[in-house]
Amino acid sequence: MIQKPRGTEDLFEQKAREFFSLEMIIRNLVDLYNYNEIKTPIFESTEVFKRGVGEETDIVAKEMFSFQDRKNRDLTLRPEGTAPTVRAILENKLYINEKLPLKLFYFGSMFRYERPQAGRQRQFNQFGVEVFGPKTAEIDSEIICLAVSILNTIGLEDHQVHLNYLVSGATREKYILDLKNQLKTFSLCDDCTKRLETNPLRVLDCKIDAKKFNDVIDMKSYLADEDMQHFNNLKSLLTNVGIKFVEDKLLVRGLDYYTGFVFEIKDANKATLLGGGRYDNLVHELGNVDLPAAGFAIGMERLVLALEVAQISLTEPIALDAYVIGLSDKAKHFANILLLMLRSEGLKVDFDFMNRSLKSAFKQSEKLNAKNIIIIGDNELKENVVVIKNQITNQEHKVKIEEIVNTIRKGN
Ligand code: HAM
């Protein structure tokens, strides 16, 4: 039997419904914050990610699904949504002043060649937001606030916000130099020994070595006054709206574009549900336009997993207003028209398409949680009626065709 590729998932039945409900809840919430949807292609020129995410990151160096098309163009299945969003706003010139702030959101599949495990797949889905224009603590606070309210709305209140501020600009080089010198005094894992040369900041969030770094120099002591001011403003804005956070000096994020605040939210089991931050140079990097930006992305599978663990379901149980059974060919023909009529009245109905025996058709109606069973036979057709059995009251009535909708709505 042909099997799905490693690290991918088939979604169906209850789990597919959970994903759908989750997406609807997030869509409603993001609408309250006045964000607009952007849909970008699933694949982009590889250059978008090399220049956008950074050649030294794990994502670009090891995890991309890249290929050449028939004209030898280098393409990559998107591993994340930020760089493509930046490419799209540049290409469509969405950065003009009247459109700012540009508050965008997206849902979509992302692809990373990672070692699959719970909550880590090769194809996964992200919901993300990106805001272009403002470089203020207020918008940073709104972004974190939105992330927190998504978690609270779906019932994952037991989470922890980790916050840090990355040093950028003139003092960054000095900090990196000092950090490198300090890290050289540690015995590091093989990956970190390499990273020390290519991407020393990433050494700080190494899963193996991070425990050793409690006393490592805090990059916040290198922050310029205006960055320090921005960070302090952000922290007091968050405190004002009741958002608790922990300052995490080892939080550096795995993508190279961040320039200011960075944050991650972890669930009760310390799994990272989402992450993001400010990336003021990326638009310039990809298109020579100066435009500050910030955002975050949530892994939808991680949320569904966390909901499962917390035993929270977002879906209503399936229920039909009526299940229709036709006892003869003529009755089945009539049922076909009846279904159309009932659905046009907004009723959720289904039909015994498998021609089951009456007994198993009744069983099927129970599985589908039908509130009513409509039975049509030749005799009923002659009298212009159907039999409706109300599954809740257990009452059975002959009902005139023109009264079916009312009877179902009234529930007697
Ligand atoms: P990221 O931290 O790479 O950031 O991914 C964001 C979230 O996507 C993670 O916290 C996690 O929930 C989920 N995720 C990542 N990789 C996987 C995977 N292999 N399987 C399942 N879920 C995964 C970004 O992607 C940035 N673009 C976020 C951002 C937006 N920063 C600013 N704007």
Tab-separated table of C-alpha atoms and ligand atoms in Angstrom:
chain	number	residue	atom	x	y	z
A	1	MET	CA	0.000	0.000	0.000
A	2	ILE	CA	1.285	3.480	-0.818
A	3	GLN	CA	1.753	5.459	2.401
A	4	LYS	CA	1.818	9.161	3.123
A	5	PRO	CA	5.254	10.795	3.116
A	6	ARG	CA	7.068	10.861	6.474
A	7	GLY	CA	6.114	13.822	8.621
A	8	THR	CA	2.750	14.443	6.945
A	9	GLU	CA	-0.737	13.802	8.250
A	10	ASP	CA	-4.182	12.859	6.884
A	11	LEU	CA	-6.876	14.918	8.537
A	12	PHE	CA	-10.419	13.643	8.674
A	13	GLU	CA	-13.523	13.250	10.829
A	14	GLN	CA	-13.226	14.717	14.355
A	15	LYS	CA	-9.688	16.059	13.949
A	16	ALA	CA	-10.527	17.797	10.679
A	17	ARG	CA	-13.498	19.389	12.435
A	18	GLU	CA	-11.271	20.548	15.319
A	19	PHE	CA	-8.953	22.251	12.836
A	20	PHE	CA	-11.894	23.919	11.142
A	21	SER	CA	-13.390	25.155	14.444
A	22	LEU	CA	-10.003	26.426	15.565
A	23	GLU	CA	-9.557	28.329	12.315
A	24	MET	CA	-13.034	29.876	12.629
A	25	ILE	CA	-12.377	31.019	16.214
A	26	ILE	CA	-9.063	32.575	15.188
A	27	ARG	CA	-10.648	34.229	12.126
A	28	ASN	CA	-13.337	35.832	14.292
A	29	LEU	CA	-10.794	37.080	16.787
A	30	VAL	CA	-8.363	38.456	14.239
A	31	ASP	CA	-11.235	40.297	12.619
A	32	LEU	CA	-11.888	42.108	15.917
A	33	TYR	CA	-8.285	43.321	15.749
A	34	ASN	CA	-8.898	44.496	12.151
A	35	TYR	CA	-6.342	42.340	10.327
A	36	ASN	CA	-6.796	41.439	6.627
A	37	GLU	CA	-6.008	38.119	5.032
A	38	ILE	CA	-3.122	37.596	2.636
A	39	LYS	CA	-2.619	34.401	0.651
A	40	THR	CA	0.775	33.832	-0.918
A	41	PRO	CA	1.899	30.886	-3.091
A	42	ILE	CA	2.923	27.626	-1.460
A	43	PHE	CA	6.268	27.827	-3.278
A	44	GLU	CA	8.560	30.776	-3.841
A	45	SER	CA	11.930	31.456	-5.428
A	46	THR	CA	14.505	29.900	-3.110
A	47	GLU	CA	16.144	33.325	-2.917
A	48	VAL	CA	13.202	34.627	-0.828
A	49	PHE	CA	14.179	32.354	2.047
A	50	LYS	CA	17.947	32.460	1.572
A	51	ARG	CA	17.902	36.244	1.818
A	52	GLY	CA	14.862	36.486	4.050
A	53	VAL	CA	15.299	33.826	6.730
A	54	GLY	CA	19.120	33.680	6.525
A	55	GLU	CA	21.542	31.172	4.972
A	56	GLU	CA	22.994	30.214	8.359
A	57	THR	CA	19.671	29.242	9.942
A	58	ASP	CA	18.761	25.560	10.323
A	59	ILE	CA	15.666	26.193	8.217
A	60	VAL	CA	17.630	27.341	5.161
A	61	ALA	CA	20.764	25.264	5.689
A	62	LYS	CA	19.108	21.912	6.373
A	63	GLU	CA	15.334	21.924	6.215
A	64	MET	CA	14.086	23.308	2.926
A	65	PHE	CA	12.196	21.278	0.329
A	66	SER	CA	13.871	22.826	-2.706
A	67	PHE	CA	13.575	21.788	-6.338
A	68	GLN	CA	14.119	23.043	-9.867
A	69	ASP	CA	11.235	23.442	-12.268
A	70	ARG	CA	11.383	22.447	-15.931
A	71	LYS	CA	13.130	25.705	-16.775
A	72	ASN	CA	15.748	25.142	-14.046
A	73	ARG	CA	14.401	27.862	-11.766
A	74	ASP	CA	15.261	27.301	-8.080
A	75	LEU	CA	12.069	27.024	-6.065
A	76	THR	CA	11.277	26.080	-2.448
A	77	LEU	CA	8.118	24.958	-0.663
A	78	ARG	CA	7.676	27.743	1.882
A	79	PRO	CA	9.080	26.843	5.310
A	80	GLU	CA	7.443	29.900	6.915
A	81	GLY	CA	5.150	32.802	6.052
A	82	THR	CA	7.029	35.979	6.945
A	83	ALA	CA	9.515	36.219	4.058
A	84	PRO	CA	6.790	35.408	1.455
A	85	THR	CA	4.529	38.087	2.970
A	86	VAL	CA	7.340	40.620	2.666
A	87	ARG	CA	7.979	39.532	-0.940
A	88	ALA	CA	4.260	39.962	-1.676
A	89	ILE	CA	3.881	43.422	-0.151
A	90	LEU	CA	6.939	44.605	-2.084
A	91	GLU	CA	5.776	43.109	-5.375
A	92	ASN	CA	2.244	44.487	-4.992
A	93	LYS	CA	3.458	47.825	-3.600
A	94	LEU	CA	1.221	47.489	-0.542
A	95	TYR	CA	3.648	49.590	1.488
A	96	ILE	CA	2.400	53.000	0.339
A	97	ASN	CA	1.719	55.383	3.180
A	98	GLU	CA	-2.108	55.459	2.914
A	99	LYS	CA	-2.268	51.695	3.475
A	100	LEU	CA	-0.195	51.770	6.690
A	101	PRO	CA	-0.322	50.234	9.129
A	102	LEU	CA	-0.690	47.126	7.016
A	103	LYS	CA	-2.097	44.494	9.371
A	104	LEU	CA	-2.106	41.105	7.670
A	105	PHE	CA	-2.853	37.522	8.647
A	106	TYR	CA	-2.494	34.162	6.916
A	107	PHE	CA	-3.298	30.486	7.321
A	108	GLY	CA	-1.282	27.992	5.327
A	109	SER	CA	0.801	24.860	5.018
A	110	MET	CA	4.527	25.197	5.634
A	111	PHE	CA	7.223	22.627	4.872
A	112	ARG	CA	10.397	21.845	6.798
A	113	TYR	CA	12.544	18.743	6.502
A	114	GLU	CA	12.735	18.074	10.232
A	115	ARG	CA	12.849	14.881	12.226
A	116	PRO	CA	9.150	14.116	12.805
A	117	GLN	CA	7.891	13.784	16.378
A	118	ALA	CA	4.805	14.882	18.318
A	119	GLY	CA	4.100	18.487	17.276
A	120	ARG	CA	6.918	18.513	14.707
A	121	GLN	CA	6.036	17.598	11.162
A	122	ARG	CA	7.424	18.079	7.665
A	123	GLN	CA	4.168	19.590	6.477
A	124	PHE	CA	2.418	21.674	9.114
A	125	ASN	CA	0.010	24.573	9.220
A	126	GLN	CA	0.605	28.032	10.568
A	127	PHE	CA	-1.629	30.927	11.408
A	128	GLY	CA	0.452	34.091	11.352
A	129	VAL	CA	0.140	37.857	11.530
A	130	GLU	CA	2.503	40.479	10.166
A	131	VAL	CA	2.193	44.224	10.767
A	132	PHE	CA	4.060	46.713	8.587
A	133	GLY	CA	4.555	50.419	9.283
A	134	PRO	CA	4.587	51.216	12.999
A	135	LYS	CA	7.691	50.834	15.105
A	136	THR	CA	6.019	51.327	18.446
A	137	ALA	CA	5.672	49.443	21.693
A	138	GLU	CA	1.872	49.765	21.289
A	139	ILE	CA	1.772	47.606	18.156
A	140	ASP	CA	4.234	45.110	19.689
A	141	SER	CA	1.900	44.891	22.652
A	142	GLU	CA	-1.144	44.405	20.383
A	143	ILE	CA	0.625	41.528	18.622
A	144	ILE	CA	1.416	39.741	21.882
A	145	CYS	CA	-2.077	40.521	23.167
A	146	LEU	CA	-3.651	38.904	20.095
A	147	ALA	CA	-1.526	35.779	20.543
A	148	VAL	CA	-2.494	35.534	24.213
A	149	SER	CA	-6.190	36.101	23.539
A	150	ILE	CA	-6.228	33.310	20.948
A	151	LEU	CA	-4.902	30.908	23.581
A	152	ASN	CA	-7.282	32.183	26.264
A	153	THR	CA	-10.300	32.039	23.942
A	154	ILE	CA	-9.730	28.375	23.127
A	155	GLY	CA	-9.182	27.503	26.782
A	156	LEU	CA	-5.369	27.186	26.872
A	157	GLU	CA	-4.999	29.717	29.697
A	158	ASP	CA	-2.231	27.660	31.248
A	159	HIS	CA	0.654	29.063	29.206
A	160	GLN	CA	3.754	31.161	29.693
A	161	VAL	CA	4.921	34.159	27.634
A	162	HIS	CA	8.713	34.348	27.213
A	163	LEU	CA	10.046	37.734	26.206
A	164	ASN	CA	13.420	39.085	25.187
A	165	TYR	CA	14.841	42.027	23.248
A	166	LEU	CA	17.569	41.422	20.689
A	167	VAL	CA	20.411	43.845	20.450
A	168	SER	CA	20.725	45.384	16.983
A	169	GLY	CA	22.508	48.291	15.348
A	170	ALA	CA	25.961	49.541	16.309
A	171	THR	CA	26.412	47.579	19.567
A	172	ARG	CA	25.389	44.230	18.094
A	173	GLU	CA	28.868	43.462	16.765
A	174	LYS	CA	30.430	44.273	20.117
A	175	TYR	CA	27.948	42.008	21.893
A	176	ILE	CA	28.515	39.135	19.439
A	177	LEU	CA	32.268	39.441	19.900
A	178	ASP	CA	31.973	39.391	23.706
A	179	LEU	CA	29.480	36.525	23.556
A	180	LYS	CA	31.765	34.481	21.301
A	181	ASN	CA	34.706	35.002	23.627
A	182	GLN	CA	32.630	33.923	26.598
A	183	LEU	CA	31.121	30.904	24.828
A	184	LYS	CA	34.583	29.691	23.824
A	185	THR	CA	35.212	28.977	27.511
A	186	PHE	CA	32.371	26.399	27.567
A	187	SER	CA	32.568	22.858	26.251
A	188	LEU	CA	29.895	22.882	23.549
A	189	CYS	CA	28.072	20.199	21.545
A	190	ASP	CA	29.235	19.598	17.945
A	191	ASP	CA	26.436	21.705	16.437
A	192	CYS	CA	27.166	24.639	18.743
A	193	THR	CA	30.895	24.464	18.083
A	194	LYS	CA	30.024	25.064	14.402
A	195	ARG	CA	27.398	27.670	15.232
A	196	LEU	CA	29.872	29.598	17.324
A	197	GLU	CA	31.500	30.650	14.049
A	198	THR	CA	28.425	30.894	11.789
A	199	ASN	CA	25.620	32.075	14.105
A	200	PRO	CA	26.782	32.525	17.728
A	201	LEU	CA	23.406	33.840	18.960
A	202	ARG	CA	21.797	30.501	18.134
A	203	VAL	CA	24.145	28.748	20.540
A	204	LEU	CA	22.090	30.295	23.355
A	205	ASP	CA	18.927	28.308	22.634
A	206	CYS	CA	20.662	24.975	22.009
A	207	LYS	CA	18.560	22.177	23.494
A	208	ILE	CA	21.681	20.399	24.800
A	209	ASP	CA	23.883	23.246	26.033
A	210	ALA	CA	21.381	25.947	27.108
A	211	LYS	CA	21.414	24.783	30.753
A	212	LYS	CA	25.040	25.928	31.015
A	213	PHE	CA	24.325	29.499	30.033
A	214	ASN	CA	22.639	30.927	33.132
A	215	ASP	CA	25.510	33.350	33.748
A	216	VAL	CA	26.180	34.258	30.153
A	217	ILE	CA	26.288	38.031	29.439
A	218	ASP	CA	22.805	39.503	28.996
A	219	MET	CA	22.456	41.155	25.598
A	220	LYS	CA	20.097	43.712	27.144
A	221	SER	CA	23.083	45.410	28.786
A	222	TYR	CA	24.196	46.287	25.219
A	223	LEU	CA	20.883	47.840	24.181
A	224	ALA	CA	20.895	51.429	22.935
A	225	ASP	CA	18.908	53.849	25.144
A	226	GLU	CA	16.024	54.084	22.694
A	227	ASP	CA	15.762	50.265	22.458
A	228	MET	CA	15.816	49.992	26.240
A	229	GLN	CA	13.058	52.612	26.394
A	230	HIS	CA	11.013	50.711	23.782
A	231	PHE	CA	11.404	47.451	25.714
A	232	ASN	CA	10.414	49.080	29.001
A	233	ASN	CA	7.346	50.616	27.336
A	234	LEU	CA	6.362	47.256	25.913
A	235	LYS	CA	6.686	45.587	29.304
A	236	SER	CA	4.563	48.188	31.055
A	237	LEU	CA	1.910	48.045	28.298
A	238	LEU	CA	1.710	44.268	28.721
A	239	THR	CA	1.490	44.597	32.489
A	240	ASN	CA	-1.305	47.194	32.077
A	241	VAL	CA	-3.426	44.736	30.097
A	242	GLY	CA	-2.746	41.964	32.589
A	243	ILE	CA	-0.377	39.885	30.448
A	244	LYS	CA	2.183	38.070	32.552
A	245	PHE	CA	5.556	37.266	30.988
A	246	VAL	CA	8.981	36.007	31.941
A	247	GLU	CA	12.082	37.731	30.647
A	248	ASP	CA	14.179	35.056	28.987
A	249	LYS	CA	17.668	36.250	28.086
A	250	LEU	CA	18.383	33.016	26.183
A	251	LEU	CA	15.419	33.461	23.832
A	252	VAL	CA	16.919	34.303	20.424
A	253	ARG	CA	14.568	32.538	17.920
A	254	GLY	CA	15.700	30.390	15.018
A	255	LEU	CA	15.322	32.890	12.190
A	256	ASP	CA	17.860	35.593	11.418
A	257	TYR	CA	15.558	38.531	10.677
A	258	TYR	CA	14.645	39.631	14.212
A	259	THR	CA	15.845	43.044	15.336
A	260	GLY	CA	13.924	43.978	18.491
A	261	PHE	CA	11.500	42.269	20.866
A	262	VAL	CA	11.113	38.512	20.422
A	263	PHE	CA	8.606	36.304	22.174
A	264	GLU	CA	7.428	32.718	22.403
A	265	ILE	CA	4.492	31.213	24.233
A	266	LYS	CA	4.855	27.773	25.775
A	267	ASP	CA	2.039	25.516	26.920
A	268	ALA	CA	1.692	23.783	30.291
A	269	ASN	CA	4.070	21.031	29.056
A	270	LYS	CA	6.691	23.559	27.921
A	271	ALA	CA	6.004	22.941	24.215
A	272	THR	CA	6.363	26.099	22.132
A	273	LEU	CA	3.000	26.968	20.631
A	274	LEU	CA	3.974	30.133	18.818
A	275	GLY	CA	6.738	32.641	18.321
A	276	GLY	CA	7.539	35.940	16.712
A	277	GLY	CA	8.952	39.405	17.142
A	278	ARG	CA	10.122	42.568	15.390
A	279	TYR	CA	12.066	42.443	12.116
A	280	ASP	CA	12.716	46.005	10.965
A	281	ASN	CA	15.345	45.252	8.305
A	282	LEU	CA	13.691	42.449	6.347
A	283	VAL	CA	11.692	44.628	3.956
A	284	HIS	CA	14.847	46.547	3.124
A	285	GLU	CA	16.794	43.315	2.770
A	286	LEU	CA	14.347	41.929	0.195
A	287	GLY	CA	13.293	45.119	-1.581
A	288	ASN	CA	15.226	48.200	-0.557
A	289	VAL	CA	12.216	49.761	1.141
A	290	ASP	CA	12.520	50.953	4.734
A	291	LEU	CA	9.512	49.592	6.554
A	292	PRO	CA	9.480	48.414	10.175
A	293	ALA	CA	7.573	45.202	10.838
A	294	ALA	CA	6.624	42.677	13.501
A	295	GLY	CA	4.518	39.526	13.758
A	296	PHE	CA	4.191	35.981	15.013
A	297	ALA	CA	3.083	32.545	13.857
A	298	ILE	CA	1.272	29.725	15.622
A	299	GLY	CA	1.636	26.064	14.729
A	300	MET	CA	-1.945	24.884	14.292
A	301	GLU	CA	-1.008	21.218	14.924
A	302	ARG	CA	0.655	22.264	18.180
A	303	LEU	CA	-2.555	23.985	19.290
A	304	VAL	CA	-4.666	20.948	18.392
A	305	LEU	CA	-2.243	18.718	20.316
A	306	ALA	CA	-2.327	21.014	23.360
A	307	LEU	CA	-6.136	21.044	23.209
A	308	GLU	CA	-6.190	17.237	23.085
A	309	VAL	CA	-3.902	17.012	26.112
A	310	ALA	CA	-6.076	19.531	27.992
A	311	GLN	CA	-9.152	17.508	26.890
A	312	ILE	CA	-10.761	20.539	25.282
A	313	SER	CA	-12.924	20.099	22.201
A	314	LEU	CA	-13.946	23.109	20.135
A	315	THR	CA	-16.454	21.291	17.946
A	316	GLU	CA	-20.154	20.847	18.458
A	317	PRO	CA	-21.252	17.198	18.147
A	318	ILE	CA	-22.632	16.529	14.669
A	319	ALA	CA	-26.437	16.621	14.588
A	320	LEU	CA	-28.898	16.417	11.722
A	321	ASP	CA	-32.300	18.091	11.686
A	322	ALA	CA	-33.586	15.090	9.776
A	323	TYR	CA	-32.547	11.817	8.175
A	324	VAL	CA	-34.684	10.845	5.190
A	325	ILE	CA	-35.513	7.253	4.214
A	326	GLY	CA	-37.301	6.353	0.945
A	327	LEU	CA	-39.046	2.969	0.890
A	328	SER	CA	-39.527	2.646	-2.898
A	329	ASP	CA	-37.938	3.987	-6.077
A	330	LYS	CA	-40.733	6.521	-6.406
A	331	ALA	CA	-40.252	7.607	-2.774
A	332	LYS	CA	-36.514	7.950	-3.309
A	333	HIS	CA	-37.116	10.213	-6.293
A	334	PHE	CA	-39.418	12.337	-4.205
A	335	ALA	CA	-36.869	12.384	-1.342
A	336	ASN	CA	-34.376	13.885	-3.750
A	337	ILE	CA	-36.610	16.925	-4.240
A	338	LEU	CA	-37.514	17.055	-0.548
A	339	LEU	CA	-33.822	17.197	0.468
A	340	LEU	CA	-33.262	20.141	-1.850
A	341	MET	CA	-36.295	21.922	-0.416
A	342	LEU	CA	-35.305	21.314	3.235
A	343	ARG	CA	-31.723	22.412	2.630
A	344	SER	CA	-32.902	25.568	0.901
A	345	GLU	CA	-34.774	26.308	4.157
A	346	GLY	CA	-31.478	26.024	6.055
A	347	LEU	CA	-32.131	22.606	7.570
A	348	LYS	CA	-29.287	20.110	7.860
A	349	VAL	CA	-30.544	16.857	6.376
A	350	ASP	CA	-29.169	13.668	4.882
A	351	PHE	CA	-30.538	10.618	3.077
A	352	ASP	CA	-30.141	6.857	3.288
A	353	PHE	CA	-27.988	6.702	0.149
A	354	MET	CA	-26.745	3.170	0.914
A	355	ASN	CA	-30.254	1.620	0.575
A	356	ARG	CA	-29.988	0.048	4.017
A	357	SER	CA	-32.722	-2.100	5.523
A	358	LEU	CA	-35.184	-0.047	7.556
A	359	LYS	CA	-33.622	-1.310	10.787
A	360	SER	CA	-30.061	-0.362	9.876
A	361	ALA	CA	-31.210	2.945	8.354
A	362	PHE	CA	-32.677	3.775	11.780
A	363	LYS	CA	-29.367	2.808	13.410
A	364	GLN	CA	-27.525	5.027	10.948
A	365	SER	CA	-29.804	7.939	11.828
A	366	GLU	CA	-28.853	7.469	15.488
A	367	LYS	CA	-25.153	7.538	14.640
A	368	LEU	CA	-25.720	10.794	12.812
A	369	ASN	CA	-27.637	12.220	15.777
A	370	ALA	CA	-30.689	12.949	13.651
A	371	LYS	CA	-33.409	14.793	15.564
A	372	ASN	CA	-36.051	13.498	13.148
A	373	ILE	CA	-36.443	10.596	10.749
A	374	ILE	CA	-38.584	11.248	7.681
A	375	ILE	CA	-39.983	8.065	6.173
A	376	ILE	CA	-41.533	8.141	2.704
A	377	GLY	CA	-43.433	5.177	1.192
A	378	ASP	CA	-45.778	4.828	-1.798
A	379	ASN	CA	-48.895	5.079	0.434
A	380	GLU	CA	-47.652	8.322	1.968
A	381	LEU	CA	-46.945	9.723	-1.477
A	382	LYS	CA	-50.516	8.981	-2.553
A	383	GLU	CA	-51.800	10.912	0.460
A	384	ASN	CA	-49.293	13.762	-0.027
A	385	VAL	CA	-47.780	13.143	3.415
A	386	VAL	CA	-44.623	11.760	5.005
A	387	VAL	CA	-44.098	10.093	8.372
A	388	ILE	CA	-41.925	12.065	10.740
A	389	LYS	CA	-40.509	10.322	13.785
A	390	ASN	CA	-39.205	12.748	16.367
A	391	GLN	CA	-36.196	10.973	17.895
A	392	ILE	CA	-36.266	13.096	21.028
A	393	THR	CA	-39.957	12.645	21.973
A	394	ASN	CA	-40.244	9.274	20.195
A	395	GLN	CA	-43.565	10.476	18.664
A	396	GLU	CA	-44.508	9.539	15.098
A	397	HIS	CA	-46.843	11.693	12.969
A	398	LYS	CA	-48.145	11.822	9.458
A	399	VAL	CA	-47.300	15.313	8.241
A	400	LYS	CA	-48.499	17.103	5.103
A	401	ILE	CA	-45.688	17.897	2.665
A	402	GLU	CA	-46.189	21.649	3.076
A	403	GLU	CA	-45.974	21.275	6.898
A	404	ILE	CA	-42.650	19.360	7.015
A	405	VAL	CA	-40.410	22.407	7.515
A	406	ASN	CA	-42.608	23.836	10.295
A	407	THR	CA	-42.901	20.509	12.057
A	408	ILE	CA	-39.113	20.021	12.068
A	409	ARG	CA	-38.514	23.591	13.222
A	410	LYS	CA	-41.083	23.338	16.021
A	411	GLY	CA	-39.644	19.989	17.094
A	412	ASN	CA	-42.946	18.198	17.738
B	1	HAM	P1	8.840	29.657	13.960
B	1	HAM	O1	9.165	29.751	15.387
B	1	HAM	O2	9.831	28.989	13.063
B	1	HAM	O3	8.556	31.141	13.466
B	1	HAM	O4	7.455	28.923	13.788
B	1	HAM	C1	6.305	29.398	14.452
B	1	HAM	C2	5.516	28.231	15.013
B	1	HAM	O5	5.249	27.287	13.972
B	1	HAM	C3	6.258	27.424	16.071
B	1	HAM	O6	6.150	28.019	17.354
B	1	HAM	C4	5.510	26.116	16.022
B	1	HAM	O7	4.283	26.188	16.731
B	1	HAM	C5	5.186	25.987	14.543
B	1	HAM	N1	6.138	25.082	13.892
B	1	HAM	C6	7.375	25.372	13.448
B	1	HAM	N2	7.934	24.296	12.902
B	1	HAM	C7	7.043	23.285	12.999
B	1	HAM	C8	7.028	21.912	12.605
B	1	HAM	N3	8.043	21.341	11.975
B	1	HAM	N4	5.911	21.174	12.866
B	1	HAM	C9	4.843	21.735	13.495
B	1	HAM	N5	4.801	23.034	13.884
B	1	HAM	C10	5.893	23.806	13.634
B	1	HAM	C11	8.193	31.460	12.201
B	1	HAM	O8	7.856	30.658	11.363
B	1	HAM	C12	8.133	32.955	11.968
B	1	HAM	N6	7.755	33.180	10.566
B	1	HAM	C13	7.138	33.603	12.928
B	1	HAM	C14	7.022	35.080	12.713
B	1	HAM	C15	6.045	35.743	12.048
B	1	HAM	N7	7.888	35.984	13.157
B	1	HAM	C16	7.466	37.198	12.771
B	1	HAM	N8	6.358	37.031	12.079
